XYZ file of C-alpha atoms in Angstrom:
771
model
C 50.252 -107.414 33.932
C 52.703 -110.007 35.240
C 54.401 -112.581 33.042
C 52.267 -115.732 33.139
C 55.434 -117.815 33.097
C 55.963 -116.970 36.758
C 53.474 -117.770 39.458
C 52.379 -115.051 41.856
C 54.225 -115.504 45.129
C 55.499 -113.020 47.690
C 58.831 -114.734 48.316
C 59.482 -116.958 45.322
C 59.939 -116.850 41.567
C 58.368 -120.003 40.165
C 58.166 -121.311 36.616
C 56.273 -124.499 35.844
C 56.916 -124.964 32.129
C 60.029 -125.958 30.224
C 60.311 -123.407 27.409
C 63.596 -123.828 25.529
C 62.990 -120.686 23.477
C 63.092 -118.655 26.700
C 65.872 -120.573 28.341
C 68.315 -117.667 28.391
C 65.662 -115.439 29.951
C 65.280 -117.875 32.831
C 69.032 -118.275 33.218
C 69.139 -114.554 34.012
C 66.036 -114.445 36.226
C 67.106 -117.401 38.385
C 70.786 -116.371 38.668
C 72.511 -116.585 42.053
C 75.330 -114.566 43.606
C 76.927 -113.699 46.927
C 78.909 -110.531 46.291
C 82.103 -112.424 45.502
C 80.870 -114.568 42.633
C 77.756 -115.295 40.638
C 76.214 -117.950 38.459
C 73.553 -117.890 35.778
C 70.910 -120.571 36.209
C 72.487 -122.974 33.741
C 71.369 -126.583 34.053
C 73.672 -128.945 35.901
C 73.110 -131.815 33.470
C 74.193 -131.714 29.837
C 72.083 -129.368 27.743
C 72.631 -129.056 23.996
C 69.905 -126.444 23.551
C 70.462 -122.688 23.448
C 72.183 -121.444 26.582
C 74.534 -118.721 27.809
C 76.982 -120.271 30.227
C 77.836 -117.706 32.886
C 80.117 -117.970 35.905
C 81.499 -114.643 37.131
C 84.029 -113.719 39.820
C 84.175 -110.264 41.415
C 87.290 -108.221 40.666
C 88.484 -110.413 37.789
C 88.482 -108.729 34.387
C 89.955 -108.901 30.914
C 90.940 -105.802 28.863
C 89.209 -106.607 25.582
C 90.788 -104.500 22.821
C 88.535 -101.660 21.735
C 86.577 -101.921 18.520
C 86.257 -98.484 16.930
C 85.958 -97.287 13.357
C 87.882 -94.045 13.813
C 90.440 -93.740 16.583
C 90.476 -90.456 18.465
C 93.049 -89.054 20.879
C 92.034 -89.957 24.406
C 90.181 -93.154 23.496
C 90.653 -96.013 25.927
C 92.513 -98.944 24.423
C 90.216 -101.582 25.883
C 86.788 -102.317 27.299
C 87.087 -104.155 30.610
C 84.986 -107.302 30.755
C 84.307 -109.831 33.459
C 85.255 -113.168 31.911
C 83.021 -116.166 31.928
C 85.031 -118.111 34.511
C 85.711 -121.872 34.741
C 82.416 -123.721 35.009
C 81.645 -125.557 38.250
C 77.942 -126.470 38.051
C 78.150 -129.427 35.669
C 76.873 -132.899 36.592
C 76.694 -135.290 33.656
C 74.113 -138.073 33.982
C 74.046 -141.249 31.890
C 71.320 -143.842 32.336
C 72.039 -147.101 30.514
C 74.559 -145.290 28.278
C 72.022 -142.597 27.364
C 72.909 -139.063 28.380
C 70.331 -136.958 30.180
C 69.690 -133.875 28.020
C 66.463 -131.873 28.210
C 66.933 -130.847 24.578
C 66.546 -134.505 23.556
C 64.238 -136.018 26.181
C 60.471 -135.973 26.465
C 59.893 -133.549 29.350
C 56.795 -134.573 31.303
C 56.978 -131.959 34.041
C 59.262 -129.113 34.973
C 59.431 -126.738 37.930
C 62.105 -124.209 38.850
C 61.892 -122.159 42.018
C 63.989 -119.301 43.379
C 63.460 -118.824 47.102
C 64.446 -115.212 47.683
C 64.069 -115.389 51.450
C 66.720 -118.120 51.673
C 68.765 -117.570 48.509
C 68.214 -121.096 47.206
C 67.508 -122.304 43.662
C 65.661 -125.603 43.228
C 64.563 -127.499 40.176
C 62.427 -130.604 39.742
C 61.558 -132.292 36.492
C 60.535 -135.637 35.059
C 61.687 -136.897 31.670
C 61.178 -139.991 29.575
C 64.465 -141.235 28.150
C 64.613 -142.661 24.647
C 65.016 -146.072 26.270
C 61.657 -145.647 27.996
C 63.177 -145.232 31.443
C 61.637 -142.440 33.490
C 64.019 -140.140 35.360
C 62.845 -137.857 38.138
C 65.372 -135.149 38.970
C 65.556 -132.762 41.915
C 68.345 -130.215 42.207
C 69.143 -127.621 44.858
C 71.990 -125.126 44.750
C 73.205 -122.040 46.577
C 76.195 -119.720 46.599
C 77.050 -119.304 50.245
C 76.467 -115.886 51.795
C 78.346 -116.960 54.920
C 81.311 -118.516 53.046
C 81.418 -116.405 49.867
C 84.077 -118.500 48.120
C 81.913 -121.610 48.470
C 78.917 -123.096 46.687
C 77.072 -126.386 46.899
C 74.697 -128.498 44.835
C 72.498 -131.399 45.906
C 71.354 -133.336 42.832
C 69.143 -136.446 42.944
C 68.141 -138.891 40.212
C 65.337 -141.413 40.645
C 64.934 -143.967 37.851
C 61.834 -146.090 37.231
C 60.856 -148.505 34.517
C 63.386 -151.237 35.231
C 66.964 -151.717 36.343
C 70.288 -150.966 34.706
C 73.426 -148.867 35.078
C 73.763 -145.206 36.000
C 76.813 -142.969 35.667
C 77.050 -139.627 37.486
C 79.954 -137.296 36.704
C 80.292 -133.977 38.558
C 82.812 -131.995 36.545
C 84.803 -128.759 36.354
C 85.783 -127.121 33.066
C 88.264 -124.315 32.422
C 87.744 -124.372 28.650
C 85.253 -121.495 28.563
C 84.518 -118.534 26.304
C 82.747 -115.159 26.312
C 80.111 -114.522 23.666
C 80.826 -110.790 23.808
C 84.552 -111.014 23.022
C 85.320 -108.224 20.562
C 87.690 -110.303 18.444
C 86.489 -113.807 19.345
C 89.469 -114.085 21.638
C 89.596 -116.455 24.535
C 90.081 -114.595 27.803
C 91.829 -117.463 29.602
C 95.137 -119.274 29.170
C 97.427 -121.682 31.026
C 94.481 -123.897 31.937
C 95.249 -127.012 33.924
C 93.540 -129.704 35.991
C 94.664 -131.834 38.926
C 93.341 -133.992 41.763
C 94.495 -135.577 45.000
C 92.415 -138.733 44.757
C 89.449 -137.190 46.609
C 89.167 -133.655 45.316
C 89.690 -132.165 41.880
C 90.693 -128.679 40.770
C 90.984 -126.696 37.555
C 93.155 -123.600 37.289
C 93.108 -120.847 34.666
C 94.767 -117.469 34.205
C 93.342 -114.442 32.426
C 95.304 -113.248 29.457
C 96.961 -109.816 29.819
C 95.791 -109.184 33.412
C 97.159 -112.508 34.776
C 94.437 -113.103 37.345
C 94.508 -116.736 38.449
C 91.368 -118.653 39.433
C 91.316 -122.088 41.057
C 87.981 -123.936 41.125
C 87.869 -127.098 43.227
C 85.280 -129.696 44.171
C 84.680 -132.639 46.457
C 81.682 -134.919 45.949
C 79.714 -137.473 47.917
C 77.341 -140.078 46.467
C 74.315 -141.640 48.167
C 71.885 -144.375 47.198
C 68.430 -144.166 48.769
C 69.729 -141.919 51.545
C 72.813 -143.981 52.444
C 76.423 -143.841 51.187
C 76.581 -145.563 47.803
C 78.966 -148.416 47.069
C 79.489 -147.717 43.391
C 82.798 -147.326 41.593
C 84.360 -143.855 41.876
C 87.364 -142.518 39.951
C 88.661 -139.065 39.085
C 89.529 -138.325 35.489
C 91.087 -135.215 34.009
C 92.141 -133.578 30.784
C 94.353 -130.532 30.277
C 91.438 -128.228 31.069
C 88.797 -130.229 32.916
C 88.296 -132.726 35.705
C 85.453 -135.029 36.672
C 84.591 -137.465 39.433
C 83.110 -140.522 37.715
C 80.640 -142.551 39.764
C 78.952 -145.622 38.289
C 76.636 -148.206 39.799
C 73.839 -150.593 39.028
C 70.321 -149.483 39.892
C 67.026 -151.181 40.549
C 63.598 -149.880 39.650
C 62.818 -146.838 41.880
C 66.349 -146.265 43.196
C 67.396 -142.690 43.990
C 71.003 -141.577 43.621
C 72.125 -138.283 45.164
C 75.358 -136.422 44.537
C 76.389 -133.536 46.761
C 78.919 -131.300 45.090
C 80.968 -128.963 47.286
C 82.738 -126.236 45.353
C 85.359 -123.623 46.240
C 86.280 -120.768 43.897
C 89.428 -118.865 44.858
C 91.213 -116.157 42.914
C 94.475 -114.241 43.042
C 92.367 -111.134 43.629
C 92.098 -112.348 47.231
C 94.884 -114.940 47.666
C 98.541 -115.425 46.722
C 98.983 -117.357 43.475
C 101.387 -119.793 45.056
C 99.479 -122.734 46.489
C 96.130 -121.462 45.183
C 95.051 -124.838 43.762
C 95.854 -126.684 46.980
C 94.052 -124.042 49.013
C 90.964 -124.323 46.809
C 90.897 -128.097 47.271
C 91.296 -127.606 51.019
C 88.343 -125.171 51.072
C 86.197 -127.648 49.135
C 87.163 -130.358 51.593
C 86.203 -128.216 54.570
C 82.790 -127.601 53.017
C 82.311 -131.334 52.525
C 83.238 -131.951 56.157
C 80.606 -129.454 57.261
C 78.025 -131.104 55.085
C 75.322 -129.716 52.835
C 72.720 -129.136 55.544
C 75.098 -127.213 57.814
C 76.370 -125.039 54.957
C 72.804 -124.358 53.888
C 71.723 -123.473 57.423
C 74.560 -120.946 57.783
C 73.718 -119.506 54.389
C 70.053 -119.089 55.324
C 70.994 -117.303 58.552
C 73.107 -114.835 56.585
C 70.143 -114.093 54.319
C 67.868 -113.759 57.336
C 70.084 -110.936 58.627
C 69.904 -109.133 55.311
C 66.129 -109.334 55.143
C 65.719 -108.279 58.797
C 66.449 -104.640 57.986
C 66.291 -104.692 54.186
C 62.809 -106.000 53.430
C 59.880 -104.000 52.092
C 56.439 -105.422 52.855
C 53.465 -104.610 50.608
C 50.012 -105.863 51.568
C 47.297 -106.354 48.956
C 49.408 -106.456 45.773
C 51.385 -109.657 45.161
C 52.822 -108.453 41.830
C 54.262 -105.353 43.483
C 55.503 -107.361 46.473
C 57.191 -109.990 44.333
C 58.784 -107.290 42.194
C 60.380 -105.321 45.011
C 61.686 -108.423 46.787
C 63.192 -109.728 43.556
C 65.030 -106.444 43.111
C 66.224 -106.256 46.720
C 67.362 -109.870 46.492
C 69.415 -109.242 43.369
C 70.983 -106.074 44.807
C 72.122 -107.965 47.899
C 73.441 -110.832 45.782
C 75.515 -108.430 43.710
C 77.209 -106.259 46.324
C 77.748 -106.901 50.031
C 80.004 -103.919 50.725
C 82.765 -105.835 52.463
C 85.510 -104.982 49.947
C 86.184 -101.370 48.826
C 87.897 -102.710 45.687
C 84.537 -103.866 44.346
C 81.575 -102.042 42.881
C 78.280 -102.733 41.118
C 78.013 -103.614 37.446
C 74.739 -102.844 35.626
C 74.209 -106.569 35.011
C 75.797 -107.760 38.227
C 76.605 -111.476 37.996
C 73.783 -112.270 35.564
C 75.206 -111.742 32.082
C 78.013 -110.456 29.885
C 76.469 -107.205 28.626
C 78.218 -104.007 29.781
C 81.229 -106.136 30.688
C 80.492 -106.175 34.409
C 82.109 -102.760 34.775
C 81.077 -99.847 36.992
C 78.972 -97.010 35.560
C 77.591 -93.744 36.966
C 74.532 -95.807 37.910
C 76.246 -96.694 41.188
C 76.246 -93.199 42.665
C 73.032 -91.933 41.059
C 70.819 -94.959 41.711
C 72.349 -97.825 43.681
C 74.156 -95.835 46.375
C 71.030 -94.674 48.294
C 69.802 -98.271 48.640
C 72.975 -99.465 50.365
C 73.210 -96.208 52.330
C 69.805 -96.732 53.909
C 69.559 -100.517 54.246
C 73.043 -101.617 55.333
C 75.640 -100.710 57.920
C 77.431 -97.426 57.241
C 80.639 -99.144 56.123
C 78.897 -100.506 53.018
C 78.142 -97.090 51.522
C 81.497 -95.796 52.769
C 83.271 -98.524 50.813
C 81.465 -97.459 47.653
C 82.856 -93.958 48.160
C 86.311 -95.322 48.971
C 86.221 -97.194 45.675
C 86.198 -93.834 43.887
C 88.715 -92.270 46.269
C 91.192 -95.076 45.625
C 90.816 -94.380 41.900
C 91.379 -90.622 42.234
C 94.909 -90.704 40.781
C 93.624 -92.550 37.719
C 90.778 -90.058 37.369
C 93.367 -87.277 37.325
C 95.350 -89.198 34.726
C 92.187 -89.684 32.683
C 91.506 -85.943 32.725
C 95.125 -85.271 31.776
C 94.688 -87.394 28.630
C 91.886 -85.049 27.615
C 93.978 -81.920 28.213
C 93.074 -80.974 31.781
C 95.751 -79.893 34.242
C 96.388 -78.974 37.864
C 94.922 -82.039 39.535
C 91.547 -81.904 37.759
C 89.834 -85.298 37.769
C 87.398 -86.888 35.350
C 86.201 -90.165 36.742
C 85.519 -92.817 34.129
C 82.063 -93.424 32.723
C 82.875 -97.126 32.647
C 85.631 -98.784 34.632
C 86.938 -101.850 36.379
C 90.145 -100.480 37.870
C 89.801 -96.696 37.684
C 90.780 -96.362 34.024
C 88.219 -95.255 31.473
C 87.297 -98.176 29.243
C 84.246 -97.023 27.286
C 84.736 -96.722 23.542
C 81.894 -94.485 22.376
C 83.056 -90.875 22.026
C 79.730 -89.338 23.039
C 80.010 -91.162 26.358
C 83.775 -91.309 26.942
C 84.332 -87.625 26.224
C 80.946 -86.005 26.687
C 78.904 -87.712 29.408
C 80.813 -85.822 32.064
C 77.821 -85.496 34.361
C 79.143 -88.666 36.061
C 81.525 -86.381 37.984
C 78.540 -84.598 39.466
C 76.881 -87.837 40.557
C 80.025 -88.766 42.498
C 80.036 -85.399 44.274
C 76.348 -85.800 45.058
C 76.957 -89.245 46.565
C 79.502 -87.729 48.972
C 76.948 -85.109 49.992
C 74.240 -87.760 50.339
C 76.480 -89.931 52.494
C 77.418 -87.098 54.862
C 73.836 -85.949 55.421
C 72.649 -89.510 56.092
C 75.502 -90.671 58.304
C 77.035 -87.546 59.800
C 80.434 -89.103 59.037
C 82.373 -85.858 58.782
C 85.630 -87.770 59.212
C 85.141 -89.178 55.730
C 84.787 -85.665 54.345
C 88.004 -84.492 56.003
C 90.014 -87.642 55.332
C 88.910 -88.521 51.811
C 85.885 -86.706 50.432
C 87.350 -83.240 50.117
C 90.253 -84.464 48.018
C 87.738 -85.877 45.554
C 85.556 -82.758 45.641
C 88.513 -80.452 44.998
C 89.640 -82.546 42.020
C 86.083 -82.527 40.644
C 85.779 -78.773 41.111
C 89.052 -78.223 39.285
C 87.663 -80.226 36.387
C 84.464 -78.188 36.234
C 86.360 -74.908 36.468
C 88.399 -75.879 33.401
C 85.506 -77.475 31.504
C 83.494 -74.262 31.704
C 84.218 -71.513 29.201
C 83.336 -67.849 29.256
C 80.795 -66.732 26.666
C 81.248 -63.108 25.727
C 77.895 -63.180 23.960
C 76.010 -64.436 27.022
C 78.328 -62.789 29.545
C 78.091 -66.076 31.451
C 79.947 -69.352 31.841
C 78.846 -72.155 29.543
C 79.649 -75.859 29.135
C 79.825 -76.976 25.511
C 79.801 -80.314 23.743
C 78.263 -82.683 26.284
C 75.809 -85.567 26.547
C 73.394 -85.529 29.448
C 71.590 -88.497 31.004
C 69.326 -88.437 27.946
C 71.602 -90.327 25.586
C 69.219 -89.643 22.693
C 71.057 -86.301 22.485
C 74.801 -86.011 21.791
C 77.256 -83.121 21.616
C 74.837 -80.520 22.917
C 75.646 -77.206 24.510
C 74.582 -76.257 28.016
C 72.759 -79.322 29.183
C 70.813 -77.946 32.144
C 71.473 -80.998 34.316
C 75.220 -80.930 33.678
C 75.542 -77.176 34.229
C 73.476 -77.406 37.409
C 75.630 -80.224 38.808
C 78.836 -78.359 37.947
C 77.698 -75.204 39.752
C 76.420 -77.191 42.732
C 79.672 -79.153 43.042
C 81.721 -75.968 43.171
C 79.484 -74.528 45.875
C 79.416 -77.734 47.923
C 83.204 -77.957 47.784
C 83.630 -74.384 49.031
C 80.998 -74.841 51.756
C 82.656 -78.074 52.914
C 86.102 -76.510 53.052
C 84.785 -73.533 55.016
C 83.073 -75.896 57.434
C 86.292 -77.855 57.949
C 88.246 -74.640 58.443
C 85.982 -73.839 61.386
C 85.753 -77.377 62.738
C 89.432 -78.331 62.632
C 92.140 -76.030 61.406
C 94.643 -78.875 61.551
C 92.583 -81.115 59.254
C 91.809 -78.169 56.990
C 95.492 -77.337 56.603
C 96.187 -80.973 55.865
C 93.640 -81.023 53.030
C 95.007 -77.772 51.596
C 98.546 -79.146 51.698
C 97.651 -82.534 50.202
C 95.771 -80.948 47.308
C 98.046 -77.890 46.820
C 94.916 -75.783 46.928
C 95.265 -72.130 45.920
C 92.611 -70.896 48.315
C 92.290 -67.359 47.049
C 92.813 -67.945 43.342
C 90.755 -71.107 42.973
C 87.986 -69.994 45.327
C 87.615 -66.703 43.457
C 87.264 -68.519 40.120
C 84.839 -71.081 41.524
C 82.643 -68.392 43.080
C 82.603 -66.463 39.822
C 81.392 -69.565 37.982
C 78.754 -70.240 40.653
C 77.315 -66.744 40.294
C 77.569 -66.568 36.504
C 76.758 -70.083 35.297
C 74.347 -70.123 32.374
C 71.309 -72.321 32.978
C 69.041 -72.534 29.910
C 65.357 -71.849 30.519
C 62.167 -71.090 28.614
C 60.638 -68.262 30.552
C 57.261 -68.272 28.773
C 56.724 -71.955 29.601
C 58.361 -71.589 32.995
C 60.649 -74.607 32.457
C 64.332 -75.380 32.416
C 65.534 -76.253 28.925
C 67.232 -79.594 28.556
C 69.869 -77.859 26.428
C 70.322 -74.992 24.000
C 68.161 -75.432 20.918
C 65.764 -77.934 22.455
C 62.752 -75.869 21.395
C 64.014 -75.831 17.788
C 62.972 -79.471 17.530
C 59.566 -80.570 16.289
C 57.631 -80.632 19.534
C 55.888 -83.999 19.770
C 54.899 -86.300 22.592
C 55.049 -90.061 22.946
C 51.346 -90.214 22.095
C 52.293 -89.144 18.569
C 54.343 -92.317 18.066
C 52.921 -95.413 16.458
C 53.217 -98.544 18.578
C 55.204 -100.341 15.883
C 57.900 -97.654 16.089
C 58.763 -98.539 19.681
C 61.356 -98.919 21.018
C 62.913 -96.168 18.938
C 66.424 -97.567 19.219
C 65.280 -100.705 17.405
C 63.242 -98.983 14.684
C 64.684 -95.524 13.980
C 68.076 -94.502 12.615
C 70.394 -92.855 15.117
C 70.259 -89.663 13.077
C 66.473 -89.560 13.378
C 66.609 -90.185 17.111
C 69.121 -87.378 17.648
C 67.000 -84.905 15.706
C 63.828 -85.851 17.559
C 62.452 -84.379 20.763
C 62.103 -87.780 22.410
C 63.950 -88.433 25.660
C 65.485 -91.765 26.662
C 65.382 -91.146 30.416
C 65.053 -88.389 33.006
C 67.448 -85.521 32.270
C 66.120 -82.201 33.560
C 63.942 -84.257 35.871
C 67.010 -86.098 37.185
C 68.377 -82.749 38.319
C 65.069 -81.751 39.871
C 65.054 -85.085 41.723
C 68.542 -84.406 43.122
C 67.841 -80.814 44.139
C 64.106 -80.942 44.799
C 64.391 -78.709 47.857
C 65.523 -75.839 45.614
C 62.243 -75.735 43.670
C 58.645 -75.056 44.595
C 55.935 -77.522 43.670
C 54.659 -75.567 40.686
C 58.149 -75.400 39.155
C 58.493 -79.149 39.565
C 55.037 -79.702 38.070
C 55.631 -77.485 35.015
C 58.856 -79.281 34.180
C 57.365 -82.710 34.827
C 54.304 -81.995 32.697
C 56.529 -80.824 29.854
C 59.204 -83.520 29.852
C 57.449 -86.697 30.964
C 55.138 -86.826 27.901
C 58.278 -86.654 25.713
C 60.051 -89.500 27.540
C 59.990 -92.942 25.894
C 61.497 -94.626 29.000
C 63.892 -96.677 26.891
C 66.463 -96.719 29.662
C 65.947 -99.053 32.600
C 66.871 -96.100 34.832
C 64.001 -93.912 33.671
C 60.774 -95.068 35.286
C 61.925 -94.835 38.907
C 62.792 -91.119 38.823
C 59.504 -90.304 37.118
C 57.655 -92.420 39.699
C 59.279 -90.522 42.586
C 58.366 -87.145 41.110
C 54.823 -88.308 40.307
C 54.360 -89.223 43.958
C 55.844 -85.872 44.964
C 53.191 -84.185 42.803
C 50.402 -86.271 44.399
C 49.761 -88.225 41.172
C 49.812 -91.565 42.958
C 48.148 -93.477 40.113
C 50.849 -92.523 37.625
C 53.537 -93.130 40.237
C 52.148 -96.638 40.757
C 52.125 -97.427 37.029
C 55.725 -96.299 36.699
C 56.658 -98.197 39.857
C 55.343 -101.457 38.417
C 57.344 -100.857 35.265
C 60.581 -100.519 37.181
C 59.760 -103.197 39.762
C 58.904 -105.840 37.171
C 61.183 -104.653 34.371
C 63.033 -107.967 34.246
C 60.378 -110.322 35.582
C 58.009 -109.193 32.827
C 60.843 -108.481 30.367
C 59.514 -105.083 29.317
C 62.493 -104.421 27.034
C 62.684 -107.987 25.649
C 66.345 -108.250 26.585
C 66.429 -110.074 29.913
C 68.259 -112.928 28.165
C 71.351 -110.683 28.287
C 71.177 -110.322 32.058
C 69.256 -108.373 34.682
C 69.204 -104.590 35.159
C 70.836 -104.607 38.594
C 71.573 -100.921 39.115
C 68.106 -99.869 37.979
C 66.657 -102.282 40.542
C 67.765 -99.813 43.196
C 65.415 -97.343 41.535
C 62.544 -99.635 42.539
C 63.541 -99.227 46.177
C 63.796 -95.457 45.662
C 60.318 -95.380 44.110
C 58.833 -96.819 47.295
C 60.940 -95.185 49.998
C 61.484 -91.741 48.452
C 58.455 -91.838 46.179
C 55.487 -93.265 48.059
C 57.204 -92.907 51.442
C 58.307 -89.353 50.706
C 61.512 -89.929 52.688
C 64.014 -87.054 52.631
C 66.848 -85.883 54.876
C 66.209 -82.221 55.582
C 67.979 -80.012 58.108
C 69.373 -83.014 60.006
C 65.951 -84.601 60.348
C 64.364 -87.633 58.732
C 61.287 -86.386 56.906
C 58.357 -88.408 55.558
C 55.368 -87.337 53.507
C 53.793 -90.690 52.613
C 51.141 -91.530 50.052
C 49.766 -94.972 49.227
C 48.648 -96.479 45.912
C 45.006 -97.460 45.758
C 45.988 -101.075 45.006
C 47.797 -101.453 48.331
C 46.348 -102.043 51.769
C 49.605 -101.023 53.437
C 53.362 -101.014 53.018
C 56.336 -100.818 55.333
C 60.085 -100.377 55.062
C 63.135 -99.833 57.245
C 65.729 -97.131 56.672
C 68.847 -96.169 58.602
C 69.653 -92.645 59.716
C 73.021 -92.162 61.386
C 73.123 -95.983 61.224
C 69.994 -96.148 63.434
C 67.118 -98.181 61.950
C 63.563 -96.892 61.722
C 60.520 -98.866 60.574
C 57.847 -96.934 58.709
C 54.382 -98.461 58.225
C 51.850 -96.721 55.986
C 48.175 -97.480 55.422
C 45.349 -95.409 54.043
C 44.788 -93.471 57.272
C 47.900 -93.474 59.441
C 51.668 -93.648 59.434
C 53.408 -95.572 62.226
C 57.102 -94.989 62.846
C 59.049 -97.316 65.144
C 62.518 -96.468 66.423
C 64.432 -99.770 66.373
C 67.620 -98.188 67.685
C 69.073 -97.059 70.996
C 69.296 -93.409 69.920
C 66.744 -90.615 69.724
C 65.876 -89.702 66.126
C 64.533 -86.311 64.974
C 61.537 -86.770 62.663
C 59.195 -84.729 60.562
C 56.051 -86.535 59.381
C 53.487 -84.536 57.397
C 55.258 -81.389 58.652
C 54.826 -82.450 62.307
C 58.231 -82.233 64.015
C 58.965 -84.692 66.818
C 61.850 -86.556 68.444
C 61.303 -90.307 68.534
C 62.895 -91.852 71.606
C 64.778 -95.180 71.565
C 62.506 -98.181 71.121
C 59.389 -96.012 70.923
C 56.593 -95.883 68.346
C 54.514 -92.929 67.193
C 51.428 -92.738 65.004
C 50.618 -89.891 62.652
C 47.315 -89.346 60.877
C 47.270 -88.516 57.219
C 46.154 -84.882 56.801
């Protein structure tokens, strides 16, 4: 069931009630971004009600000192956080010396609308001031996709009920704070403000990391559609600046301010002259004008939707959900800068600090791989490659040697910055997800040059880590991996997590296979990799092969399932049906000790591994494991439902797949976890795309062919999506009887649809009947 706050619409998120108690929720839902910066949907006018101010700039972070009760060797000293940056959205309105504030006015009507097709946020409301004057407000804003350091607001005020005086003050403020600061510290210092008579700018510098941000504005003022003749001055304090416009008004007059903003940082520009450059950028935007900037912005979004849209016919809730998720993914990461990555909350809130998690490779990576140009996914891989030296240093802190690398669970710059021991030290499966992303990229793109130039260095460092992290068990006469946490974070410090052991063994094999391939393909490049990594071919290969052949993988042979870890069957075997509704979610009602002792699973663990390596298992093996683990999963991670949906579709349980799809697609819109006020679940949104394309669409890359085995939920009339293979786009359209595949590229594409193998010629279309 959809949240009644939002109207059903295929392309828009619309709320028609002003609900102060859910204001933070809406600030997250209606947030905007463009890959370089983002903005929560804070009101432009003064608002003294509950709000979480949020302006975020990609690449800028603050090392917030770690809070920990017991310091352990190897702990990171800080948790990297994206600071709430200088605020640029503010427009203060005073009507006859009374400030417009929705927390104090009588709100007659209210409408907020996010147009996902065009990337535009609009708001319209009518209030009765304490004086009796009626103010009708319309506001439109966007963060430019074509000029990603620019944003613009068009804000109109119409006053009825008599004449008087109005004051409009667009302002900038560098005096900002983060709610999630560990020690209530301010993340900014050296704030200043300046102006040149036309434009204003505020400048601030992050403490410790010394990033400098300059936020500038230029404003124009109209009265009833023509330039206004009111009095305009620029005022400033040490940390803020405002353009003060005042004028007399008559009954029914409409004043409009257009605010052109530029946000520049030392992440992309030299510090010297940054303020002047920001003011220049704001001036150039003003010269272009609001309509021109908006038109260019819309065209940029049109290009993204051209190959990135998913169309669902017959189910508006499902359609709205998937477009909302695709929209937010494209707002968060554009792939143009390999220094950037994807935070779990993107630009929508402070939780998780804006840092990169393993979510990128395991969930978000396939979306960008299949919907964008190849360079976008390549840049995500280069992000990790550029951090390889720090991953080696991180492993060294934990006692590993010889070039072994442990990539961070949480990072902003390549250093580990997570401060929970069970994650920092134990959730080492993130190394496997990075290796899998390299494999996934190569099979989709055929970009073997990446493997030779970058990927193999990463794979060798990962394999060295796994070889040292394994230990030989004399009792089992096999290699084991002790003291880990798998994807199911409701288990800590377990031995032989099946998913982790499986990834470790697979990584070693994939590394050897890739090196042997390169040895045959180019001896020169192979020798270069061996030299750069100081690889002991005989000694290291022999050890890796021994581990591959002798890795212990826990299983319960009577049940025919893989065991999540040693001792899993010693737990009281219950299912979610045994839980009372008032005990959910467990993490808000049970002690951590009780959770750890229970059988209940936070998210896919064994099933995550089966999803990755599905081709290694027959259908009955997949079904036995699914039927055992899914009833024990409480889905209290945002990453959980999508993997279960994909496997449900694989097992022909389309009804269950659809239910799980809706949960992941509308997780934030319907606020399943009652935490959307903290920000959106950006990385899990990619799981929604996976649930359709790999779940219902059955898309796989197998033996250098694009394979589809589609099913369709009963609630849908049809659905269609576009994916790229070797950077060549294909459109797939599925209804209850047929599957149409259209080759939108200039290259022939090998296909398998319902086991029928064909080659689809450039520009051609083929139809396949459902068996």
